[in-house]
mmCIF file of C-alpha atoms in Angstrom:
data_model
loop_
_atom_site.group_PDB
_atom_site.id
_atom_site.type_symbol
_atom_site.label_atom_id
_atom_site.label_comp_id
_atom_site.label_asym_id
_atom_site.label_seq_id
_atom_site.Cartn_x
_atom_site.Cartn_y
_atom_site.Cartn_z
ATOM 1 C CA UNK A 1 -0.136 0.078 0.155
ATOM 2 C CA UNK A 2 0.891 3.091 -0.505
ATOM 3 C CA UNK A 3 1.845 5.710 2.159
ATOM 4 C CA UNK A 4 0.126 8.699 3.902
ATOM 5 C CA UNK A 5 2.323 11.196 2.100
ATOM 6 C CA UNK A 6 3.572 8.813 -0.854
ATOM 7 C CA UNK A 7 5.844 11.308 -3.869
ATOM 8 C CA UNK A 8 4.786 14.308 -1.836
ATOM 9 C CA UNK A 9 7.371 17.087 -1.884
ATOM 10 C CA UNK A 10 8.381 18.089 2.257
ATOM 11 C CA UNK A 11 10.158 20.816 3.734
ATOM 12 C CA UNK A 12 11.277 20.664 6.896
ATOM 13 C CA UNK A 13 12.834 23.608 8.845
ATOM 14 C CA UNK A 14 13.851 23.009 12.371
ATOM 15 C CA UNK A 15 15.952 19.678 12.454
ATOM 16 C CA UNK A 16 18.935 20.404 14.947
ATOM 17 C CA UNK A 17 20.163 16.613 16.181
ATOM 18 C CA UNK A 18 18.431 13.533 16.173
ATOM 19 C CA UNK A 19 16.337 14.740 19.656
ATOM 20 C CA UNK A 20 14.775 17.224 17.831
ATOM 21 C CA UNK A 21 10.930 17.291 17.629
ATOM 22 C CA UNK A 22 11.533 18.570 13.672
ATOM 23 C CA UNK A 23 13.842 15.467 12.570
ATOM 24 C CA UNK A 24 10.579 12.729 14.297
ATOM 25 C CA UNK A 25 8.362 14.277 11.451
ATOM 26 C CA UNK A 26 10.964 14.066 8.970
ATOM 27 C CA UNK A 27 10.888 10.575 9.883
ATOM 28 C CA UNK A 28 7.875 10.061 10.038
ATOM 29 C CA UNK A 29 7.019 11.536 6.886
ATOM 30 C CA UNK A 30 10.078 9.380 4.998
ATOM 31 C CA UNK A 31 8.899 6.117 6.496
ATOM 32 C CA UNK A 32 4.903 7.113 4.917
ATOM 33 C CA UNK A 33 6.762 7.746 1.532
ATOM 34 C CA UNK A 34 7.599 11.672 1.652
ATOM 35 C CA UNK A 35 10.440 13.321 -0.453
ATOM 36 C CA UNK A 36 11.816 15.458 2.131
ATOM 37 C CA UNK A 37 14.570 18.609 2.223
ATOM 38 C CA UNK A 38 15.866 19.244 5.511
ATOM 39 C CA UNK A 39 17.167 23.117 5.775
ATOM 40 C CA UNK A 40 19.722 24.441 8.444
ATOM 41 C CA UNK A 41 20.546 27.867 9.762
ATOM 42 C CA UNK A 42 24.446 27.659 9.645
ATOM 43 C CA UNK A 43 27.376 25.703 9.455
ATOM 44 C CA UNK A 44 27.323 24.566 12.837
ATOM 45 C CA UNK A 45 23.795 23.244 12.404
ATOM 46 C CA UNK A 46 24.793 21.855 9.000
ATOM 47 C CA UNK A 47 27.146 19.375 10.646
ATOM 48 C CA UNK A 48 24.544 17.927 12.725
ATOM 49 C CA UNK A 49 22.027 17.887 10.119
ATOM 50 C CA UNK A 50 24.018 15.889 6.841
ATOM 51 C CA UNK A 51 24.442 12.717 8.645
ATOM 52 C CA UNK A 52 20.599 12.690 9.893
ATOM 53 C CA UNK A 53 19.561 13.618 6.185
ATOM 54 C CA UNK A 54 21.825 10.852 4.570
ATOM 55 C CA UNK A 55 20.096 8.077 6.812
ATOM 56 C CA UNK A 56 17.140 8.637 4.118
ATOM 57 C CA UNK A 57 18.410 8.638 0.455
ATOM 58 C CA UNK A 58 17.120 11.262 -1.708
ATOM 59 C CA UNK A 59 17.000 13.688 1.172
ATOM 60 C CA UNK A 60 17.848 17.259 0.100
ATOM 61 C CA UNK A 61 19.869 19.593 2.580
ATOM 62 C CA UNK A 62 20.108 23.502 2.045
ATOM 63 C CA UNK A 63 20.505 26.322 4.010
ATOM 64 C CA UNK A 64 17.920 29.101 5.555
ATOM 65 C CA UNK A 65 17.966 31.149 7.928
ATOM 66 C CA UNK A 66 14.522 31.971 8.296
ATOM 67 C CA UNK A 67 15.450 35.375 9.843
ATOM 68 C CA UNK A 68 17.102 36.679 6.144
ATOM 69 C CA UNK A 69 14.681 37.141 3.366
ATOM 70 C CA UNK A 70 17.592 36.601 0.951
ATOM 71 C CA UNK A 71 17.853 33.102 2.049
ATOM 72 C CA UNK A 72 14.547 32.446 2.045
ATOM 73 C CA UNK A 73 14.285 33.280 -1.262
ATOM 74 C CA UNK A 74 17.302 31.544 -2.148
ATOM 75 C CA UNK A 75 15.547 28.185 -0.504
ATOM 76 C CA UNK A 76 12.568 28.453 -3.016
ATOM 77 C CA UNK A 77 14.909 28.968 -5.754
ATOM 78 C CA UNK A 78 16.800 25.911 -5.214
ATOM 79 C CA UNK A 79 13.345 24.038 -4.508
ATOM 80 C CA UNK A 80 12.450 25.378 -7.538
ATOM 81 C CA UNK A 81 15.480 23.494 -9.027
ATOM 82 C CA UNK A 82 14.695 20.346 -7.921
ATOM 83 C CA UNK A 83 10.985 20.030 -7.648
ATOM 84 C CA UNK A 84 7.895 21.188 -9.525
ATOM 85 C CA UNK A 85 6.231 21.554 -6.773
ATOM 86 C CA UNK A 86 5.846 21.992 -2.620
ATOM 87 C CA UNK A 87 3.065 20.510 -1.383
ATOM 88 C CA UNK A 88 3.985 20.252 2.643
ATOM 89 C CA UNK A 89 5.678 22.362 5.093
ATOM 90 C CA UNK A 90 6.852 21.403 8.949
ATOM 91 C CA UNK A 91 7.815 24.468 10.544
ATOM 92 C CA UNK A 92 9.548 23.032 13.971
ATOM 93 C CA UNK A 93 11.730 26.882 14.476
ATOM 94 C CA UNK A 94 11.731 28.797 17.997
ATOM 95 C CA UNK A 95 14.216 31.076 19.221
ATOM 96 C CA UNK A 96 14.655 33.615 22.145
ATOM 97 C CA UNK A 97 18.018 34.496 24.397
ATOM 98 C CA UNK A 98 18.880 32.246 26.618
ATOM 99 C CA UNK A 99 18.295 35.786 29.226
ATOM 100 C CA UNK A 100 14.752 36.183 28.316
ATOM 101 C CA UNK A 101 13.776 32.450 29.217
ATOM 102 C CA UNK A 102 14.243 33.013 33.199
ATOM 103 C CA UNK A 103 12.957 35.183 35.520
ATOM 104 C CA UNK A 104 10.379 37.786 34.609
ATOM 105 C CA UNK A 105 8.623 38.581 31.585
ATOM 106 C CA UNK A 106 8.437 42.208 32.595
ATOM 107 C CA UNK A 107 12.095 42.343 32.076
ATOM 108 C CA UNK A 108 12.097 41.449 28.636
ATOM 109 C CA UNK A 109 14.392 43.726 26.514
ATOM 110 C CA UNK A 110 12.727 45.300 23.119
ATOM 111 C CA UNK A 111 15.682 43.633 21.145
ATOM 112 C CA UNK A 112 14.691 39.793 22.997
ATOM 113 C CA UNK A 113 11.094 40.319 22.165
ATOM 114 C CA UNK A 114 11.867 41.468 18.791
ATOM 115 C CA UNK A 115 14.496 38.486 17.546
ATOM 116 C CA UNK A 116 11.727 35.952 19.505
ATOM 117 C CA UNK A 117 8.590 37.009 17.030
ATOM 118 C CA UNK A 118 10.501 37.420 14.391
ATOM 119 C CA UNK A 119 12.049 33.682 14.366
ATOM 120 C CA UNK A 120 9.743 32.186 15.779
ATOM 121 C CA UNK A 121 6.291 34.034 14.649
ATOM 122 C CA UNK A 122 7.094 36.585 11.168
ATOM 123 C CA UNK A 123 9.155 33.368 9.558
ATOM 124 C CA UNK A 124 6.339 31.193 8.733
ATOM 125 C CA UNK A 125 4.406 34.082 7.635
ATOM 126 C CA UNK A 126 7.571 34.479 5.750
ATOM 127 C CA UNK A 127 7.560 31.074 4.421
ATOM 128 C CA UNK A 128 3.873 30.526 3.566
ATOM 129 C CA UNK A 129 4.278 33.916 1.220
ATOM 130 C CA UNK A 130 7.458 32.862 -0.094
ATOM 131 C CA UNK A 131 6.500 28.820 -0.816
ATOM 132 C CA UNK A 132 2.487 29.670 -1.862
ATOM 133 C CA UNK A 133 3.292 29.918 -5.535
ATOM 134 C CA UNK A 134 4.655 26.398 -5.624
ATOM 135 C CA UNK A 135 1.780 25.013 -3.334
ATOM 136 C CA UNK A 136 -1.569 24.494 -4.131
ATOM 137 C CA UNK A 137 -4.352 22.477 -3.339
ATOM 138 C CA UNK A 138 -3.572 19.433 -0.769
ATOM 139 C CA UNK A 139 -0.913 21.367 0.159
ATOM 140 C CA UNK A 140 -0.469 21.434 4.234
ATOM 141 C CA UNK A 141 1.347 23.511 6.556
ATOM 142 C CA UNK A 142 2.393 22.699 10.063
ATOM 143 C CA UNK A 143 3.665 24.327 12.505
ATOM 144 C CA UNK A 144 4.533 23.836 16.422
ATOM 145 C CA UNK A 145 2.980 25.702 19.906
ATOM 146 C CA UNK A 146 3.084 25.014 23.434
ATOM 147 C CA UNK A 147 0.388 25.646 26.209
ATOM 148 C CA UNK A 148 2.862 28.562 27.566
ATOM 149 C CA UNK A 149 0.598 30.508 24.605
ATOM 150 C CA UNK A 150 -2.241 30.539 27.009
ATOM 151 C CA UNK A 151 -1.124 29.777 30.303
ATOM 152 C CA UNK A 152 1.779 31.660 32.142
ATOM 153 C CA UNK A 153 4.153 28.969 32.431
ATOM 154 C CA UNK A 154 7.573 29.738 35.182
ATOM 155 C CA UNK A 155 10.424 31.558 32.489
ATOM 156 C CA UNK A 156 8.918 30.725 29.724
ATOM 157 C CA UNK A 157 8.054 34.544 29.169
ATOM 158 C CA UNK A 158 8.798 35.991 25.760
ATOM 159 C CA UNK A 159 8.135 32.657 24.200
ATOM 160 C CA UNK A 160 4.751 32.220 25.402
ATOM 161 C CA UNK A 161 3.909 35.428 24.139
ATOM 162 C CA UNK A 162 5.342 34.291 20.744
ATOM 163 C CA UNK A 163 3.909 31.344 20.752
ATOM 164 C CA UNK A 164 0.052 32.768 21.264
ATOM 165 C CA UNK A 165 1.169 35.240 17.873
ATOM 166 C CA UNK A 166 2.194 31.882 15.958
ATOM 167 C CA UNK A 167 -0.902 30.338 16.954
ATOM 168 C CA UNK A 168 -3.106 33.428 15.313
ATOM 169 C CA UNK A 169 -0.613 33.330 12.507
ATOM 170 C CA UNK A 170 -1.913 30.223 12.104
ATOM 171 C CA UNK A 171 -5.782 31.084 11.741
ATOM 172 C CA UNK A 172 -4.947 34.246 9.948
ATOM 173 C CA UNK A 173 -2.978 31.783 7.168
ATOM 174 C CA UNK A 174 -5.738 29.298 7.243
ATOM 175 C CA UNK A 175 -8.193 32.484 6.053
ATOM 176 C CA UNK A 176 -5.919 33.938 3.271
ATOM 177 C CA UNK A 177 -4.473 30.363 1.760
ATOM 178 C CA UNK A 178 -7.784 28.298 2.133
ATOM 179 C CA UNK A 179 -9.049 29.356 -1.289
ATOM 180 C CA UNK A 180 -6.017 27.483 -2.857
ATOM 181 C CA UNK A 181 -6.558 24.593 -0.993
ATOM 182 C CA UNK A 182 -3.502 24.921 1.633
ATOM 183 C CA UNK A 183 -4.352 23.980 4.681
ATOM 184 C CA UNK A 184 -2.262 25.476 7.639
ATOM 185 C CA UNK A 185 -2.331 23.873 11.109
ATOM 186 C CA UNK A 186 -0.575 23.668 14.783
ATOM 187 C CA UNK A 187 0.656 21.084 17.068
ATOM 188 C CA UNK A 188 0.683 22.031 20.672
ATOM 189 C CA UNK A 189 3.509 19.599 22.327
ATOM 190 C CA UNK A 190 3.720 18.974 25.946
ATOM 191 C CA UNK A 191 7.215 19.840 27.237
ATOM 192 C CA UNK A 192 9.839 17.088 25.490
ATOM 193 C CA UNK A 193 13.880 16.853 26.256
ATOM 194 C CA UNK A 194 15.302 18.294 23.290
ATOM 195 C CA UNK A 195 18.474 20.693 22.904
ATOM 196 C CA UNK A 196 16.424 24.032 22.504
ATOM 197 C CA UNK A 197 13.886 22.881 25.496
ATOM 198 C CA UNK A 198 16.895 22.754 28.127
ATOM 199 C CA UNK A 199 17.412 26.069 27.567
ATOM 200 C CA UNK A 200 14.590 27.170 29.699
ATOM 201 C CA UNK A 201 15.098 28.053 33.269
ATOM 202 C CA UNK A 202 13.233 24.987 35.374
ATOM 203 C CA UNK A 203 12.979 22.666 32.096
ATOM 204 C CA UNK A 204 13.476 19.682 34.557
ATOM 205 C CA UNK A 205 10.712 20.737 36.965
ATOM 206 C CA UNK A 206 8.484 21.419 33.957
ATOM 207 C CA UNK A 207 9.073 17.199 32.831
ATOM 208 C CA UNK A 208 8.036 16.267 36.383
ATOM 209 C CA UNK A 209 4.931 18.357 36.915
ATOM 210 C CA UNK A 210 3.480 17.138 33.765
ATOM 211 C CA UNK A 211 4.169 13.392 34.502
ATOM 212 C CA UNK A 212 2.748 14.089 38.023
ATOM 213 C CA UNK A 213 -0.962 16.183 36.760
ATOM 214 C CA UNK A 214 -1.584 14.861 33.553
ATOM 215 C CA UNK A 215 -3.954 12.629 32.923
ATOM 216 C CA UNK A 216 -1.869 9.943 30.822
ATOM 217 C CA UNK A 217 0.607 10.789 33.754
ATOM 218 C CA UNK A 218 4.199 10.872 32.081
ATOM 219 C CA UNK A 219 5.858 13.320 29.091
ATOM 220 C CA UNK A 220 4.940 13.641 25.360
ATOM 221 C CA UNK A 221 7.265 11.385 23.103
ATOM 222 C CA UNK A 222 8.532 12.942 20.142
ATOM 223 C CA UNK A 223 7.221 10.129 17.704
ATOM 224 C CA UNK A 224 3.425 10.885 19.465
ATOM 225 C CA UNK A 225 4.353 14.584 17.961
ATOM 226 C CA UNK A 226 5.146 13.323 15.022
ATOM 227 C CA UNK A 227 2.134 10.869 14.105
ATOM 228 C CA UNK A 228 -0.346 13.784 15.011
ATOM 229 C CA UNK A 229 2.034 15.675 12.155
ATOM 230 C CA UNK A 230 1.565 13.475 9.975
ATOM 231 C CA UNK A 231 -2.085 13.225 10.091
ATOM 232 C CA UNK A 232 -2.508 17.083 9.613
ATOM 233 C CA UNK A 233 -0.050 16.999 6.859
ATOM 234 C CA UNK A 234 -2.052 13.867 4.680
ATOM 235 C CA UNK A 235 -5.333 13.900 3.090
ATOM 236 C CA UNK A 236 -6.780 12.038 6.340
ATOM 237 C CA UNK A 237 -6.844 15.834 7.733
ATOM 238 C CA UNK A 238 -8.674 17.576 4.879
ATOM 239 C CA UNK A 239 -11.316 18.840 6.370
ATOM 240 C CA UNK A 240 -8.498 20.369 9.260
ATOM 241 C CA UNK A 241 -7.278 23.902 8.823
ATOM 242 C CA UNK A 242 -6.870 26.651 11.741
ATOM 243 C CA UNK A 243 -6.410 23.835 14.053
ATOM 244 C CA UNK A 244 -4.262 23.478 17.568
ATOM 245 C CA UNK A 245 -4.515 19.978 18.333
ATOM 246 C CA UNK A 246 -2.756 19.112 22.165
ATOM 247 C CA UNK A 247 -0.359 16.194 22.051
ATOM 248 C CA UNK A 248 0.334 16.882 25.790
ATOM 249 C CA UNK A 249 -0.983 13.388 27.903
ATOM 250 C CA UNK A 250 -4.416 15.618 28.414
ATOM 251 C CA UNK A 251 -1.950 18.273 30.472
ATOM 252 C CA UNK A 252 -3.730 20.709 28.948
ATOM 253 C CA UNK A 253 -7.423 20.140 30.053
ATOM 254 C CA UNK A 254 -6.539 20.317 33.579
ATOM 255 C CA UNK A 255 -7.520 23.355 35.449
ATOM 256 C CA UNK A 256 -5.806 23.437 38.974
ATOM 257 C CA UNK A 257 -2.506 22.312 38.371
#
């Protein structure tokens, strides 16, 4: 039987290591027949991404610093040279200065706020605009968010505000791109022990708290997020757009936690 995304040309942004959620999603999509293009931000991350890409034959590896419009344009040109279309886009990109991810949100710097919003939110808008000419009916976009968008999570600070803006962007992009048959959704994942997550002060405590109070009494696994992303990217979710789906062992459903 053909895979759920057989032959779909797929761009995945945000792979930083084998523990990245983006890598779990990329692997899962490849298992279901997708053609992959992975991006990297700089030479240091390229050294991590290329060995992973080599484990999936035919995977493209392309540079893209999402804060640079020129690099986004170059990414599109490189994709056009290889593919006649882009079917799926996975946006797993977020960043805030480490000093902004501890203490009080009120102490966020202006530069830190702008940087978090640019990389974590506007990059999705910029990528959708740049790739729109290559996408069409049946195309699907998935981004990654977190419950800190709607509840105060200690030390998450400006990233929580950025995730709130990201989720609003999902809805607006779904409205803008829907007439072309392009769907846009988000997965709100529970805390997962990735390189990026460890930059948040008290992250270990976050993991422990979820295990204690989430209905399933366990933490989220990257593979669970990947399965949900696969669903949203496939035709199984052809009627779903503008949605945020939680994959957090039920933690979001709890009240006094």
